Amino acid sequence: MSPKIYSIVRDFLRERAAHIALGNAVSSKQVSKGCPQESVSGPTLWNILISGLIEILLKAPDVKTVVFADDIMIMIKGPSHSAILTTLQSTLRTIEGWSKEHKLEISKEKSALMPMFIRKREE
């Protein structure tokens, strides 16, 4: 990235504060993580940041990755319950390793596992 673009992004993300007002009381706190909410640049910065993980996930067999805004959905298919669980564990380890390497935290409160099975009926 060019030094000028780096400087613009750095300045956009540093020395920020969050403010809350309740009645006549106002409180402020320094913010050191994330993009400003509802910023125009936020989604673009997210896409740049997460693109490395998405590239890795797109290469994984039996894993389909869907990205929308700042959400990622991973769908896993397999011939058996145990095969799906093995792929799931491997995929989650990959995501965890990538996240730690890039100093990102995954919100457990905003994450969910939704098992869905298709059972074939024998005729």
Coordinates of N, CA, C and O in Angstrom, one line a residue:
M1 N 0.9 -1.2 0.0 CA 0.0 0.0 0.0 C 0.9 1.2 0.0 O 1.9 1.2 0.7
S2 N 0.5 2.2 -0.7 CA 1.3 3.4 -0.8 C 1.3 4.1 0.6 O 0.4 4.0 1.4
P3 N 2.4 4.8 0.9 CA 2.5 5.5 2.2 C 1.4 6.5 2.4 O 0.9 6.7 3.5
K4 N 0.9 7.2 1.4 CA -0.2 8.2 1.5 C -1.5 7.5 1.9 O -2.2 8.0 2.8
I5 N -1.8 6.4 1.3 CA -3.0 5.7 1.6 C -3.0 5.2 3.0 O -3.9 5.2 3.8
Y6 N -1.8 4.6 3.4 CA -1.6 4.1 4.7 C -1.8 5.2 5.7 O -2.5 5.0 6.7
S7 N -1.3 6.4 5.5 CA -1.5 7.5 6.4 C -2.9 7.9 6.6 O -3.4 8.2 7.7
I8 N -3.6 7.9 5.5 CA -5.1 8.3 5.5 C -5.8 7.3 6.4 O -6.6 7.6 7.2
V9 N -5.6 6.0 6.1 CA -6.3 4.9 6.9 C -5.9 5.0 8.4 O -6.8 4.9 9.3
R10 N -4.6 5.1 8.6 CA -4.1 5.2 10.0 C -4.8 6.4 10.8 O -5.3 6.2 11.9
D11 N -4.8 7.5 10.1 CA -5.4 8.7 10.8 C -6.9 8.5 11.0 O -7.5 9.0 11.9
F12 N -7.6 7.8 10.1 CA -9.0 7.5 10.2 C -9.3 6.7 11.4 O -10.4 6.8 12.0
L13 N -8.4 5.8 11.7 CA -8.7 4.8 12.8 C -8.1 5.1 14.1 O -8.4 4.4 15.1
R14 N -7.2 6.1 14.2 CA -6.6 6.3 15.5 C -7.2 7.6 16.2 O -7.8 8.4 15.6
E15 N -6.9 7.6 17.5 CA -7.3 8.7 18.4 C -8.8 9.0 18.2 O -9.2 10.1 18.0
R16 N -9.6 8.0 18.4 CA -11.1 8.1 18.3 C -11.7 8.0 19.7 O -11.1 7.4 20.6
A17 N -12.8 8.6 19.9 CA -13.5 8.5 21.2 C -15.0 8.2 20.9 O -15.6 8.6 19.9
A18 N -15.6 7.5 21.8 CA -17.0 7.2 21.8 C -17.7 8.1 22.9 O -17.1 8.2 24.0
H19 N -18.8 8.7 22.6 CA -19.4 9.6 23.5 C -20.9 9.2 23.8 O -21.5 8.7 22.8
I20 N -21.3 9.3 25.0 CA -22.7 9.0 25.3 C -23.2 10.1 26.2 O -22.5 10.6 27.1
A21 N -24.4 10.5 26.0 CA -25.1 11.6 26.8 C -26.3 11.0 27.4 O -27.2 10.5 26.7
L22 N -26.5 11.2 28.7 CA -27.7 10.8 29.4 C -28.2 12.0 30.2 O -27.5 12.4 31.2
G23 N -29.2 12.6 29.8 CA -29.6 13.9 30.4 C -28.6 14.9 30.3 O -28.2 15.3 29.1
N24 N -28.1 15.5 31.4 CA -27.0 16.5 31.3 C -25.7 15.9 31.4 O -24.7 16.6 31.3
A25 N -25.6 14.6 31.7 CA -24.2 14.0 31.9 C -23.7 13.5 30.5 O -24.4 12.9 29.7
V26 N -22.4 13.7 30.3 CA -21.8 13.2 29.1 C -20.5 12.5 29.5 O -19.8 12.9 30.4
S27 N -20.3 11.3 28.9 CA -19.2 10.5 29.1 C -18.5 10.1 27.8 O -19.1 9.9 26.8
S28 N -17.1 10.0 27.9 CA -16.4 9.7 26.7 C -15.4 8.6 27.0 O -14.9 8.5 28.2
K29 N -15.0 7.8 26.0 CA -14.0 6.7 26.2 C -13.3 6.6 24.9 O -13.8 6.7 23.8
Q30 N -11.9 6.4 25.1 CA -11.1 6.2 23.9 C -11.4 4.9 23.3 O -11.7 3.9 24.0
V31 N -11.5 4.8 21.9 CA -11.8 3.6 21.2 C -10.5 3.2 20.4 O -9.9 4.0 19.7
S32 N -10.1 1.9 20.6 CA -8.9 1.5 19.9 C -9.1 0.3 19.0 O -8.2 -0.2 18.3
K33 N -10.4 -0.1 18.8 CA -10.6 -1.3 18.0 C -11.8 -0.9 17.0 O -12.7 -0.2 17.4
G34 N -11.8 -1.6 15.9 CA -12.9 -1.5 14.9 C -12.9 -0.2 14.1 O -12.1 0.7 14.3
C35 N -13.9 -0.2 13.2 CA -14.1 1.0 12.3 C -15.2 1.8 12.9 O -16.1 1.2 13.6
P36 N -15.3 3.1 12.7 CA -16.4 3.9 13.1 C -17.7 3.3 12.5 O -17.7 3.0 11.3
Q37 N -18.7 3.1 13.3 CA -20.0 2.6 12.9 C -20.6 3.5 11.8 O -20.5 4.7 11.9
E38 N -21.2 2.9 10.8 CA -21.9 3.6 9.7 C -20.9 4.5 8.9 O -21.3 5.4 8.2
S39 N -19.6 4.2 9.0 CA -18.7 4.9 8.1 C -18.7 4.4 6.7 O -19.0 3.2 6.4
V40 N -18.4 5.3 5.7 CA -18.4 4.9 4.3 C -17.3 3.9 4.1 O -17.4 3.0 3.3
S41 N -16.2 4.1 4.7 CA -14.9 3.3 4.5 C -15.0 2.0 5.2 O -14.2 1.1 4.8
G42 N -15.8 1.9 6.2 CA -15.8 0.7 7.1 C -15.9 -0.6 6.3 O -15.1 -1.6 6.4
P43 N -16.9 -0.8 5.4 CA -17.1 -2.0 4.7 C -15.9 -2.3 3.7 O -15.5 -3.5 3.6
T44 N -15.3 -1.3 3.1 CA -14.2 -1.5 2.3 C -13.0 -2.0 3.1 O -12.3 -2.9 2.7
L45 N -12.7 -1.4 4.2 CA -11.6 -1.8 5.1 C -11.8 -3.2 5.5 O -10.9 -4.0 5.6
W46 N -13.1 -3.6 5.9 CA -13.4 -5.0 6.3 C -13.1 -5.9 5.2 O -12.5 -7.0 5.4
N47 N -13.5 -5.6 4.0 CA -13.3 -6.5 2.8 C -11.8 -6.7 2.6 O -11.4 -7.8 2.3
I48 N -11.0 -5.6 2.7 CA -9.6 -5.8 2.5 C -9.0 -6.6 3.6 O -8.2 -7.6 3.4
L49 N -9.4 -6.4 4.9 CA -8.9 -7.2 6.0 C -9.2 -8.6 5.9 O -8.3 -9.5 6.1
I50 N -10.4 -9.0 5.6 CA -10.9 -10.4 5.7 C -10.6 -11.1 4.4 O -10.8 -12.4 4.4
S51 N -10.2 -10.5 3.3 CA -10.0 -11.2 2.0 C -9.0 -12.3 2.1 O -9.2 -13.4 1.5
G52 N -8.0 -12.2 3.0 CA -7.0 -13.3 3.1 C -7.7 -14.6 3.7 O -7.4 -15.7 3.2
L53 N -8.5 -14.4 4.7 CA -9.3 -15.6 5.3 C -10.2 -16.2 4.2 O -10.3 -17.4 4.1
I54 N -10.9 -15.3 3.5 CA -11.9 -15.8 2.5 C -11.2 -16.6 1.5 O -11.6 -17.7 1.0
E55 N -10.0 -16.2 1.0 CA -9.2 -16.9 0.0 C -8.9 -18.3 0.5 O -9.0 -19.3 -0.2
I56 N -8.5 -18.4 1.8 CA -8.2 -19.7 2.4 C -9.4 -20.6 2.4 O -9.4 -21.8 2.1
L57 N -10.5 -20.0 2.9 CA -11.8 -20.8 3.0 C -12.3 -21.3 1.7 O -12.9 -22.4 1.6
L58 N -12.1 -20.5 0.6 CA -12.6 -20.8 -0.7 C -11.9 -22.0 -1.3 O -12.4 -22.7 -2.1
K59 N -10.7 -22.3 -0.8 CA -9.9 -23.4 -1.3 C -10.2 -24.7 -0.5 O -9.8 -25.8 -1.0
A60 N -10.9 -24.6 0.6 CA -11.2 -25.8 1.4 C -12.3 -26.7 0.8 O -13.3 -26.2 0.4
P61 N -12.0 -28.0 0.7 CA -13.0 -28.9 0.1 C -14.2 -29.1 1.0 O -14.1 -29.1 2.2
D62 N -15.3 -29.2 0.4 CA -16.6 -29.4 1.1 C -17.0 -28.3 2.0 O -17.9 -28.4 2.9
V63 N -16.4 -27.1 1.8 CA -16.8 -25.9 2.5 C -17.2 -24.8 1.6 O -16.5 -24.5 0.6
K64 N -18.4 -24.3 1.8 CA -18.9 -23.1 1.0 C -18.9 -21.9 1.9 O -19.4 -22.0 3.0
T65 N -18.4 -20.8 1.4 CA -18.3 -19.6 2.2 C -19.1 -18.5 1.6 O -19.0 -18.3 0.4
V66 N -20.0 -17.9 2.4 CA -20.8 -16.8 1.9 C -20.5 -15.6 2.8 O -20.5 -15.7 4.0
V67 N -20.2 -14.4 2.1 CA -19.9 -13.2 2.9 C -20.9 -12.1 2.5 O -21.2 -11.9 1.3
F68 N -21.4 -11.5 3.5 CA -22.3 -10.4 3.3 C -22.0 -9.3 4.3 O -22.1 -9.6 5.5
A69 N -21.7 -8.1 3.9 CA -21.3 -7.0 4.8 C -20.1 -7.5 5.7 O -19.1 -7.9 5.2
D70 N -20.4 -7.5 7.0 CA -19.3 -8.0 7.9 C -19.7 -9.4 8.5 O -19.2 -9.7 9.6
D71 N -20.5 -10.1 7.8 CA -20.9 -11.5 8.3 C -20.3 -12.5 7.3 O -20.2 -12.3 6.1
I72 N -19.9 -13.6 7.9 CA -19.4 -14.8 7.2 C -20.3 -16.0 7.5 O -20.4 -16.3 8.7
M73 N -20.8 -16.7 6.5 CA -21.5 -17.9 6.8 C -20.7 -19.1 6.1 O -20.3 -18.9 5.0
I74 N -20.5 -20.1 6.9 CA -19.7 -21.3 6.4 C -20.7 -22.4 6.3 O -21.3 -22.8 7.4
M75 N -20.8 -23.1 5.2 CA -21.6 -24.3 5.1 C -20.7 -25.4 4.7 O -19.9 -25.3 3.8
I76 N -20.9 -26.5 5.4 CA -20.1 -27.7 5.2 C -21.0 -28.9 4.8 O -22.0 -29.1 5.4
K77 N -20.5 -29.6 3.8 CA -21.3 -30.8 3.4 C -20.3 -32.0 3.5 O -19.1 -31.9 3.5
G78 N -20.9 -33.2 3.7 CA -20.1 -34.4 3.8 C -21.0 -35.6 3.7 O -22.2 -35.5 3.9
P79 N -20.3 -36.8 3.5 CA -21.0 -38.0 3.4 C -21.6 -38.6 4.7 O -22.4 -39.4 4.7
S80 N -21.1 -38.0 5.8 CA -21.5 -38.5 7.1 C -21.4 -37.4 8.2 O -20.7 -36.4 8.0
H81 N -22.1 -37.7 9.3 CA -22.1 -36.7 10.4 C -20.6 -36.6 10.9 O -20.2 -35.4 11.1
S82 N -19.9 -37.6 11.0 CA -18.5 -37.5 11.5 C -17.6 -36.8 10.5 O -16.7 -36.1 10.9
A83 N -17.8 -37.0 9.2 CA -17.0 -36.3 8.2 C -17.3 -34.8 8.3 O -16.3 -34.0 8.2
I84 N -18.5 -34.4 8.5 CA -18.9 -33.0 8.6 C -18.2 -32.4 9.9 O -17.7 -31.3 9.8
L85 N -18.3 -33.1 11.0 CA -17.7 -32.6 12.2 C -16.2 -32.5 12.1 O -15.6 -31.5 12.6
T86 N -15.5 -33.4 11.4 CA -14.1 -33.3 11.2 C -13.8 -32.1 10.3 O -12.8 -31.3 10.7
T87 N -14.5 -31.8 9.3 CA -14.3 -30.7 8.4 C -14.6 -29.4 9.2 O -13.8 -28.4 9.1
L88 N -15.6 -29.4 10.0 CA -16.0 -28.3 10.8 C -14.9 -27.9 11.8 O -14.4 -26.8 11.9
Q89 N -14.3 -28.9 12.5 CA -13.2 -28.7 13.4 C -12.0 -28.1 12.7 O -11.4 -27.2 13.2
S90 N -11.7 -28.7 11.6 CA -10.5 -28.2 10.8 C -10.7 -26.8 10.4 O -9.8 -25.9 10.5
T91 N -11.9 -26.5 9.9 CA -12.3 -25.1 9.4 C -12.2 -24.1 10.6 O -11.7 -23.0 10.4
L92 N -12.8 -24.5 11.7 CA -12.7 -23.6 12.9 C -11.3 -23.3 13.4 O -11.0 -22.2 13.8
R93 N -10.5 -24.4 13.3 CA -9.0 -24.2 13.7 C -8.3 -23.2 12.7 O -7.6 -22.4 13.1
T94 N -8.7 -23.3 11.4 CA -8.1 -22.4 10.4 C -8.5 -21.0 10.7 O -7.7 -20.1 10.7
I95 N -9.8 -20.8 11.0 CA -10.3 -19.5 11.3 C -9.7 -18.9 12.5 O -9.2 -17.7 12.6
E96 N -9.6 -19.7 13.6 CA -9.0 -19.3 14.8 C -7.5 -18.9 14.6 O -7.1 -17.9 15.1
G97 N -6.8 -19.7 13.9 CA -5.3 -19.4 13.7 C -5.2 -18.2 12.9 O -4.3 -17.3 13.2
W98 N -6.0 -18.0 11.8 CA -5.9 -16.8 11.0 C -6.2 -15.6 11.8 O -5.6 -14.5 11.7
S99 N -7.3 -15.7 12.7 CA -7.7 -14.5 13.5 C -6.6 -14.1 14.5 O -6.4 -13.0 14.7
K100 N -6.0 -15.1 15.1 CA -5.0 -14.8 16.1 C -3.8 -14.2 15.4 O -3.2 -13.2 15.9
E101 N -3.4 -14.7 14.3 CA -2.3 -14.1 13.5 C -2.5 -12.7 13.1 O -1.6 -11.9 13.1
H102 N -3.8 -12.3 12.9 CA -4.1 -11.0 12.5 C -4.7 -10.1 13.6 O -5.3 -9.1 13.4
K103 N -4.6 -10.7 14.8 CA -5.0 -10.0 16.0 C -6.5 -9.6 16.0 O -6.9 -8.4 16.3
L104 N -7.3 -10.5 15.5 CA -8.8 -10.2 15.5 C -9.5 -11.2 16.5 O -9.1 -12.3 16.7
E105 N -10.5 -10.7 17.1 CA -11.3 -11.5 18.0 C -12.7 -11.8 17.3 O -13.3 -11.0 16.6
I106 N -13.1 -13.1 17.4 CA -14.4 -13.5 16.9 C -15.4 -13.4 18.1 O -15.1 -14.0 19.1
S107 N -16.5 -12.8 17.8 CA -17.5 -12.6 18.9 C -18.2 -14.0 19.0 O -19.0 -14.4 18.1
K108 N -18.1 -14.6 20.2 CA -18.8 -15.8 20.4 C -20.3 -15.6 20.6 O -21.1 -16.4 20.2
E109 N -20.6 -14.4 21.1 CA -22.0 -14.0 21.3 C -22.8 -13.8 19.9 O -24.0 -14.0 19.8
K110 N -22.0 -13.5 18.9 CA -22.6 -13.2 17.6 C -22.4 -14.4 16.6 O -22.8 -14.4 15.5
S111 N -21.9 -15.5 17.1 CA -21.6 -16.7 16.3 C -22.6 -17.8 16.7 O -23.0 -17.9 17.8
A112 N -22.9 -18.6 15.7 CA -23.9 -19.7 15.9 C -23.6 -20.9 15.0 O -23.1 -20.7 13.9
L113 N -23.9 -22.0 15.5 CA -23.8 -23.3 14.8 C -25.2 -23.8 14.5 O -26.0 -23.9 15.5
M114 N -25.6 -24.0 13.3 CA -26.9 -24.4 12.9 C -26.8 -25.7 12.1 O -26.7 -25.7 10.9
P115 N -26.9 -26.9 12.8 CA -26.8 -28.1 12.0 C -28.1 -28.3 11.2 O -29.2 -28.1 11.7
M116 N -27.9 -28.8 10.0 CA -29.0 -29.0 9.1 C -28.6 -30.3 8.3 O -27.6 -30.4 7.8
F117 N -29.5 -31.3 8.4 CA -29.3 -32.5 7.7 C -30.3 -32.9 6.7 O -31.5 -32.6 6.9
I118 N -29.9 -33.5 5.7 CA -30.8 -34.1 4.7 C -30.7 -35.6 4.8 O -29.6 -36.1 4.5
R119 N -31.8 -36.2 5.1 CA -31.8 -37.6 5.2 C -32.4 -38.2 3.9 O -33.4 -37.9 3.5
K120 N -31.7 -39.2 3.3 CA -32.2 -39.8 2.1 C -33.1 -41.0 2.5 O -32.7 -41.8 3.4
R121 N -34.2 -41.1 1.9 CA -35.1 -42.2 2.2 C -34.9 -43.3 1.1 O -34.7 -43.0 -0.1
E122 N -34.8 -44.5 1.6 CA -34.7 -45.6 0.7 C -36.0 -45.9 0.1 O -37.0 -46.0 0.9
E123 N -36.1 -46.2 -1.1 CA -37.4 -46.5 -1.7 C -37.6 -48.0 -1.7 O -36.7 -48.8 -1.9

